[in-house]
Coordinates of N, CA and C in Angstrom, one line a residue:
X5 N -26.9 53.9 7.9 CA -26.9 52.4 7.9 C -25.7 52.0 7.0
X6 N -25.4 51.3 7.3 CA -23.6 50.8 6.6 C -24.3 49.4 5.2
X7 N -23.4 50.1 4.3 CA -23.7 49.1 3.1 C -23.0 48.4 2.7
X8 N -22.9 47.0 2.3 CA -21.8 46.3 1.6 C -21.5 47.0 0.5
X9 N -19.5 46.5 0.1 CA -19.4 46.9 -1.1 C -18.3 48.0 -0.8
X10 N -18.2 48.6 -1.4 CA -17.6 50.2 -2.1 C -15.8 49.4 -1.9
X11 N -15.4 51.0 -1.4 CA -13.8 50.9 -1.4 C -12.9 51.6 -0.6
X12 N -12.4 51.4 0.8 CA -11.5 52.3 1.2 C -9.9 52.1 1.1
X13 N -9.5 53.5 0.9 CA -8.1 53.7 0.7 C -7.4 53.7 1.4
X14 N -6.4 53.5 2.7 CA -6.0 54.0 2.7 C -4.5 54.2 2.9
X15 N -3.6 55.6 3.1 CA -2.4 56.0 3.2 C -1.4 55.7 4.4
X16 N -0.3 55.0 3.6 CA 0.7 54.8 4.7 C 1.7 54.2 4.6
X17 N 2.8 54.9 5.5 CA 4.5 55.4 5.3 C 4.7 53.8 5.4
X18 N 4.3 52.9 6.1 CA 4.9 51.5 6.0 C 3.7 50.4 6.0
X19 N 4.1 49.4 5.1 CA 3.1 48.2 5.0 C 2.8 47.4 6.3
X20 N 1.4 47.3 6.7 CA 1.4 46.4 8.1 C 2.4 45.0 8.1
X21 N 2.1 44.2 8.8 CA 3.3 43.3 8.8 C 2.0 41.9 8.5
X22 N 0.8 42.4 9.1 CA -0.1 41.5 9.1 C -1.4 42.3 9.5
X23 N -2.8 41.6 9.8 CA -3.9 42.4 9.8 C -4.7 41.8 11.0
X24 N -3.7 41.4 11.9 CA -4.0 40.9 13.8 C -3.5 41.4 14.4
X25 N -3.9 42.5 14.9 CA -3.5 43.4 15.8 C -3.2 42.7 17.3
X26 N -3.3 42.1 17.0 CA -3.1 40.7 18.2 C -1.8 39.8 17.8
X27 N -1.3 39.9 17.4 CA 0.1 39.5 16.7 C 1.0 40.4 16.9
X28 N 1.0 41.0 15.9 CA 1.9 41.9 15.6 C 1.9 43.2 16.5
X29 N 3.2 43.4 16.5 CA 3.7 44.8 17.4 C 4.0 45.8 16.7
X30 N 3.9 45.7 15.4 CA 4.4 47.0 14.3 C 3.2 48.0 14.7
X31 N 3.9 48.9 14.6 CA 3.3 50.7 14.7 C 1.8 50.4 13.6
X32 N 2.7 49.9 12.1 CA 1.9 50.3 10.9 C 0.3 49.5 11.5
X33 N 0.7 48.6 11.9 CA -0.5 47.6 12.2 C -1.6 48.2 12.8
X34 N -1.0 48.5 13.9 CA -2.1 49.1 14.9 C -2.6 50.0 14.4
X35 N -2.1 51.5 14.0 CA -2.3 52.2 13.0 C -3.8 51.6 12.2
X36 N -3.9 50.9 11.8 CA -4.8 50.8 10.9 C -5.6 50.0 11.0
X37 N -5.3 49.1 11.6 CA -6.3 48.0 12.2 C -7.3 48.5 13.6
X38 N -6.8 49.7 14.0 CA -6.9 50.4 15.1 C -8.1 51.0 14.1
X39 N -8.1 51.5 13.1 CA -9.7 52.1 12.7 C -10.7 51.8 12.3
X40 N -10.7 50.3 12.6 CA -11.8 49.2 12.3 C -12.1 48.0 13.6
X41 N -11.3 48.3 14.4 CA -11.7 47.3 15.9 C -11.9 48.7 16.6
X42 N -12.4 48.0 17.8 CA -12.7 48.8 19.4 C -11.6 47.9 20.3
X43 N -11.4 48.4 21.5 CA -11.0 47.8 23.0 C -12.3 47.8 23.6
X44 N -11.7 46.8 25.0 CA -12.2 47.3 25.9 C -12.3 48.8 26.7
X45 N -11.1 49.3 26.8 CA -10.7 50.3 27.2 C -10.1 51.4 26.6
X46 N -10.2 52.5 26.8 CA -9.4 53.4 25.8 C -8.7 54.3 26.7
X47 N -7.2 55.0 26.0 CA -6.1 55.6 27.0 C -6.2 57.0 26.9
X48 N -6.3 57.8 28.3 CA -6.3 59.3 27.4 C -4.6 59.4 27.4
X49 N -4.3 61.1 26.8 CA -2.7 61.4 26.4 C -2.3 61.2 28.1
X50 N -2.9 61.4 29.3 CA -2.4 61.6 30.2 C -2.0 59.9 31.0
X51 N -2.7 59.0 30.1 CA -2.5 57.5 30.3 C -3.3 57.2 31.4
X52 N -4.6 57.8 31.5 CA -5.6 57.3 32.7 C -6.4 56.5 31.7
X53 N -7.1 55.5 32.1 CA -7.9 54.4 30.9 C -9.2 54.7 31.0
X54 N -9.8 54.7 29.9 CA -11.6 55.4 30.1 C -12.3 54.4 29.8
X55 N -13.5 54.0 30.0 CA -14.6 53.4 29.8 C -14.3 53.5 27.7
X56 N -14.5 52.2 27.0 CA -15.1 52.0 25.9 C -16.2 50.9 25.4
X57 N -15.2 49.8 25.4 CA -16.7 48.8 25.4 C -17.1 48.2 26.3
X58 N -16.2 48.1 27.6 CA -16.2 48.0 28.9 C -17.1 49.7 29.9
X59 N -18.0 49.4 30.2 CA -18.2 50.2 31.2 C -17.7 50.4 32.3
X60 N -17.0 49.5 33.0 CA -16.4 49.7 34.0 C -15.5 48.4 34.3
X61 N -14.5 48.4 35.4 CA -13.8 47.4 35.5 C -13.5 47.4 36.9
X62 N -13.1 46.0 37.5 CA -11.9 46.1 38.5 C -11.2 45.0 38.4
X63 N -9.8 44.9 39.1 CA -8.6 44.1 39.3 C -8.9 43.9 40.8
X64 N -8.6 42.8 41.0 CA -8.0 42.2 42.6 C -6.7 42.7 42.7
X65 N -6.4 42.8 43.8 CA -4.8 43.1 44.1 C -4.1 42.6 43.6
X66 N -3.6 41.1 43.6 CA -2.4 41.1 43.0 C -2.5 41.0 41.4
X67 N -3.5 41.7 41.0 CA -3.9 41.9 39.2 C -3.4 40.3 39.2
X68 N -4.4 40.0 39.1 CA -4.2 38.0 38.3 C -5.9 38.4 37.9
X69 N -7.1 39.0 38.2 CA -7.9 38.5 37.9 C -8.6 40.3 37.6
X70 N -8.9 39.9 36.6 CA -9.8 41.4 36.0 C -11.7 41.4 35.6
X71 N -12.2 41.7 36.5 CA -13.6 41.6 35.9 C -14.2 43.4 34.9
X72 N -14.5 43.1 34.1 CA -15.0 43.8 32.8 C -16.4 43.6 33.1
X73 N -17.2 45.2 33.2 CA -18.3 45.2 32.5 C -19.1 45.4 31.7
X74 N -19.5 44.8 30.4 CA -19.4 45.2 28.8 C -20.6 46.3 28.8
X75 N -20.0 46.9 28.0 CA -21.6 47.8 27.4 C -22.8 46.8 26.6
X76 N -24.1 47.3 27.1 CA -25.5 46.4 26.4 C -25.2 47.0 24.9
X77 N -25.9 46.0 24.2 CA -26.4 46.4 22.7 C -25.2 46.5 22.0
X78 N -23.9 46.4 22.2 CA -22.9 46.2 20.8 C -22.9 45.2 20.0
X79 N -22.8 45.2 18.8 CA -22.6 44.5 17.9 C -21.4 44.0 17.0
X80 N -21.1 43.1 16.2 CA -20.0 43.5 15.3 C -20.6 43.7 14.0
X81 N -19.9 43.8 13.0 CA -20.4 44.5 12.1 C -21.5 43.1 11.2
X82 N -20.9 42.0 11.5 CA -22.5 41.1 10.8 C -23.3 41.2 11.8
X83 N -23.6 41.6 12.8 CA -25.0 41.3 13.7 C -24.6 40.3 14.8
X84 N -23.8 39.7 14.6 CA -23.1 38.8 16.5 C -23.2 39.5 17.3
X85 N -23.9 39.8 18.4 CA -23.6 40.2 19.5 C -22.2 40.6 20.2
X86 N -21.6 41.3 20.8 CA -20.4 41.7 21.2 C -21.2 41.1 23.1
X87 N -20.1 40.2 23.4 CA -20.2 39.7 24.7 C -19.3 39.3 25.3
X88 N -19.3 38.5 26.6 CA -18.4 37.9 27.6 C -17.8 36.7 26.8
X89 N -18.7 35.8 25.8 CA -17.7 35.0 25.0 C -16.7 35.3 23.7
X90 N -17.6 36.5 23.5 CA -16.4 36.9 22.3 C -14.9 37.8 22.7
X91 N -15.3 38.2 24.1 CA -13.8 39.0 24.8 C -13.4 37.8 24.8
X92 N -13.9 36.4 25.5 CA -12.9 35.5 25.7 C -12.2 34.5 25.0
X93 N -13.0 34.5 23.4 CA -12.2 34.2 22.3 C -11.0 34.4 22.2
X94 N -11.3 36.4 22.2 CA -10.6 37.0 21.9 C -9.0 37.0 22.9
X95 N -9.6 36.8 23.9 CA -7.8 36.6 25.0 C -7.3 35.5 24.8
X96 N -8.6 34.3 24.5 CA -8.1 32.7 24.4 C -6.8 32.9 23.2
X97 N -7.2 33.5 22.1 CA -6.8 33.5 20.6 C -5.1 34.2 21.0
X98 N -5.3 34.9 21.4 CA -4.0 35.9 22.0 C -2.8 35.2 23.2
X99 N -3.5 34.2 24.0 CA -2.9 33.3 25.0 C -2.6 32.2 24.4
X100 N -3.2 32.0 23.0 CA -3.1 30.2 22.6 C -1.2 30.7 21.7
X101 N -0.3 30.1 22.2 CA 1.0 30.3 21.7 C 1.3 29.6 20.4
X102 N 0.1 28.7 19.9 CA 0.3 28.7 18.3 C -0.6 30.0 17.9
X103 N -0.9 30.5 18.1 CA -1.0 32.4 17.3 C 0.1 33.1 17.2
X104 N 1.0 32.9 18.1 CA 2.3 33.6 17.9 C 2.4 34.7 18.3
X105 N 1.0 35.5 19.1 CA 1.4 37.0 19.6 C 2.5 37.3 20.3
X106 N 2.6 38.5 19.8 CA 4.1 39.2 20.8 C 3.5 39.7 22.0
X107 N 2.4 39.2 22.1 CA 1.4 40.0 23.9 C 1.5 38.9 24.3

Protein backbone atom coordinates (compact mmCIF):
# COMPACT_ATOMS: atom_id res chain seq x y z
CA UNK A 1 0.00 0.00 0.00
CA UNK A 2 1.73 3.32 -1.01
CA UNK A 3 2.33 5.94 1.75
CA UNK A 4 2.63 9.64 1.75
CA UNK A 5 5.68 11.33 2.51
CA UNK A 6 9.34 9.92 2.23
CA UNK A 7 11.86 10.82 -0.51
CA UNK A 8 13.06 9.79 -3.95
CA UNK A 9 16.32 10.41 -5.50
CA UNK A 10 16.94 10.47 -8.42
CA UNK A 11 20.26 10.30 -10.91
CA UNK A 12 20.85 12.12 -14.01
CA UNK A 13 23.35 13.22 -16.76
CA UNK A 14 20.99 16.21 -17.62
CA UNK A 15 18.32 18.41 -15.92
CA UNK A 16 14.64 17.91 -17.39
CA UNK A 17 13.71 21.02 -19.20
CA UNK A 18 10.19 20.72 -17.44
CA UNK A 19 8.02 17.94 -15.69
CA UNK A 20 5.16 17.62 -18.91
CA UNK A 21 6.12 15.07 -20.70
CA UNK A 22 3.63 16.48 -22.94
CA UNK A 23 5.67 19.54 -23.67
CA UNK A 24 8.78 18.82 -23.80
CA UNK A 25 10.92 16.69 -26.23
CA UNK A 26 14.03 16.46 -24.13
CA UNK A 27 15.41 12.80 -23.65
CA UNK A 28 16.05 13.90 -19.81
CA UNK A 29 12.20 14.46 -19.46
CA UNK A 30 10.81 11.49 -20.67
CA UNK A 31 13.42 9.63 -18.91
CA UNK A 32 11.91 10.39 -15.78
CA UNK A 33 8.70 11.50 -16.03
CA UNK A 34 8.39 8.16 -17.91
CA UNK A 35 8.73 6.41 -14.20
CA UNK A 36 5.85 7.87 -12.75
CA UNK A 37 3.06 8.13 -15.76
CA UNK A 38 1.67 5.03 -17.88
CA UNK A 39 0.51 5.34 -21.77
CA UNK A 40 -1.98 4.02 -23.42
CA UNK A 41 0.25 1.85 -25.26
CA UNK A 42 3.64 0.53 -24.84
CA UNK A 43 6.51 -0.12 -27.64
CA UNK A 44 8.47 -3.35 -27.76
CA UNK A 45 12.43 -2.97 -29.09
CA UNK A 46 11.04 -4.43 -32.35
CA UNK A 47 8.49 -1.26 -32.43
CA UNK A 48 5.16 -3.45 -32.50
CA UNK A 49 2.77 -1.52 -29.72
CA UNK A 50 1.41 -3.74 -26.86
CA UNK A 51 -1.65 -3.50 -24.90
CA UNK A 52 -1.02 -1.07 -21.50
CA UNK A 53 -3.75 0.93 -20.23
CA UNK A 54 -5.48 0.44 -23.39
CA UNK A 55 -6.54 -3.15 -23.97
CA UNK A 56 -7.01 -2.93 -27.26
CA UNK A 57 -7.41 -0.42 -30.06
CA UNK A 58 -8.30 0.33 -33.75
CA UNK A 59 -7.74 3.12 -36.33
CA UNK A 60 -10.02 3.68 -39.41
CA UNK A 61 -8.10 3.87 -42.45
CA UNK A 62 -7.30 7.01 -43.14
CA UNK A 63 -5.90 7.14 -39.18
CA UNK A 64 -8.10 10.42 -38.39
CA UNK A 65 -10.03 8.43 -35.85
CA UNK A 66 -8.59 6.02 -33.05
CA UNK A 67 -10.96 4.09 -30.74
CA UNK A 68 -9.05 2.93 -27.30
CA UNK A 69 -10.18 0.33 -25.03
CA UNK A 70 -9.22 1.23 -21.49
CA UNK A 71 -8.41 -1.34 -18.95
CA UNK A 72 -11.30 -1.61 -15.82
CA UNK A 73 -10.17 -0.64 -12.37
CA UNK A 74 -7.14 1.86 -12.88
CA UNK A 75 -6.59 4.46 -10.86
CA UNK A 76 -4.37 7.50 -10.31
CA UNK A 77 -2.53 7.75 -7.58
CA UNK A 78 -5.28 9.98 -5.34
CA UNK A 79 -8.11 7.50 -6.14
CA UNK A 80 -9.70 9.30 -9.56
CA UNK A 81 -10.61 6.79 -11.66
CA UNK A 82 -8.42 6.54 -14.88
CA UNK A 83 -11.12 6.85 -17.85
CA UNK A 84 -12.40 8.06 -21.34
CA UNK A 85 -12.47 11.61 -19.80
CA UNK A 86 -9.17 11.74 -18.29
CA UNK A 87 -7.46 10.33 -21.85
CA UNK A 88 -9.37 13.23 -23.16
CA UNK A 89 -8.17 15.90 -20.89
CA UNK A 90 -5.22 14.55 -21.49
CA UNK A 91 -5.09 14.98 -25.63
CA UNK A 92 -7.39 18.21 -25.10
CA UNK A 93 -4.29 19.60 -22.81
CA UNK A 94 -1.68 18.46 -25.51
CA UNK A 95 -3.92 19.92 -28.65
CA UNK A 96 -4.74 23.27 -26.75
CA UNK A 97 -1.65 25.40 -28.54
CA UNK A 98 -1.45 27.63 -25.39
CA UNK A 99 0.38 24.44 -23.77
CA UNK A 100 2.99 24.80 -26.12
CA UNK A 101 3.64 21.03 -26.91
CA UNK A 102 6.18 20.05 -29.37
CA UNK A 103 3.51 16.96 -30.19
Amino acid sequence: MPTAGGRLVVAASQEPDCWDSQISAADATSRIVRSVVDSLVGQLPTGELMPWLADSWTVIEDVTTYTFVLHDGVTFSDGTPFDAEAVKFDLDWVANPKTGSQY
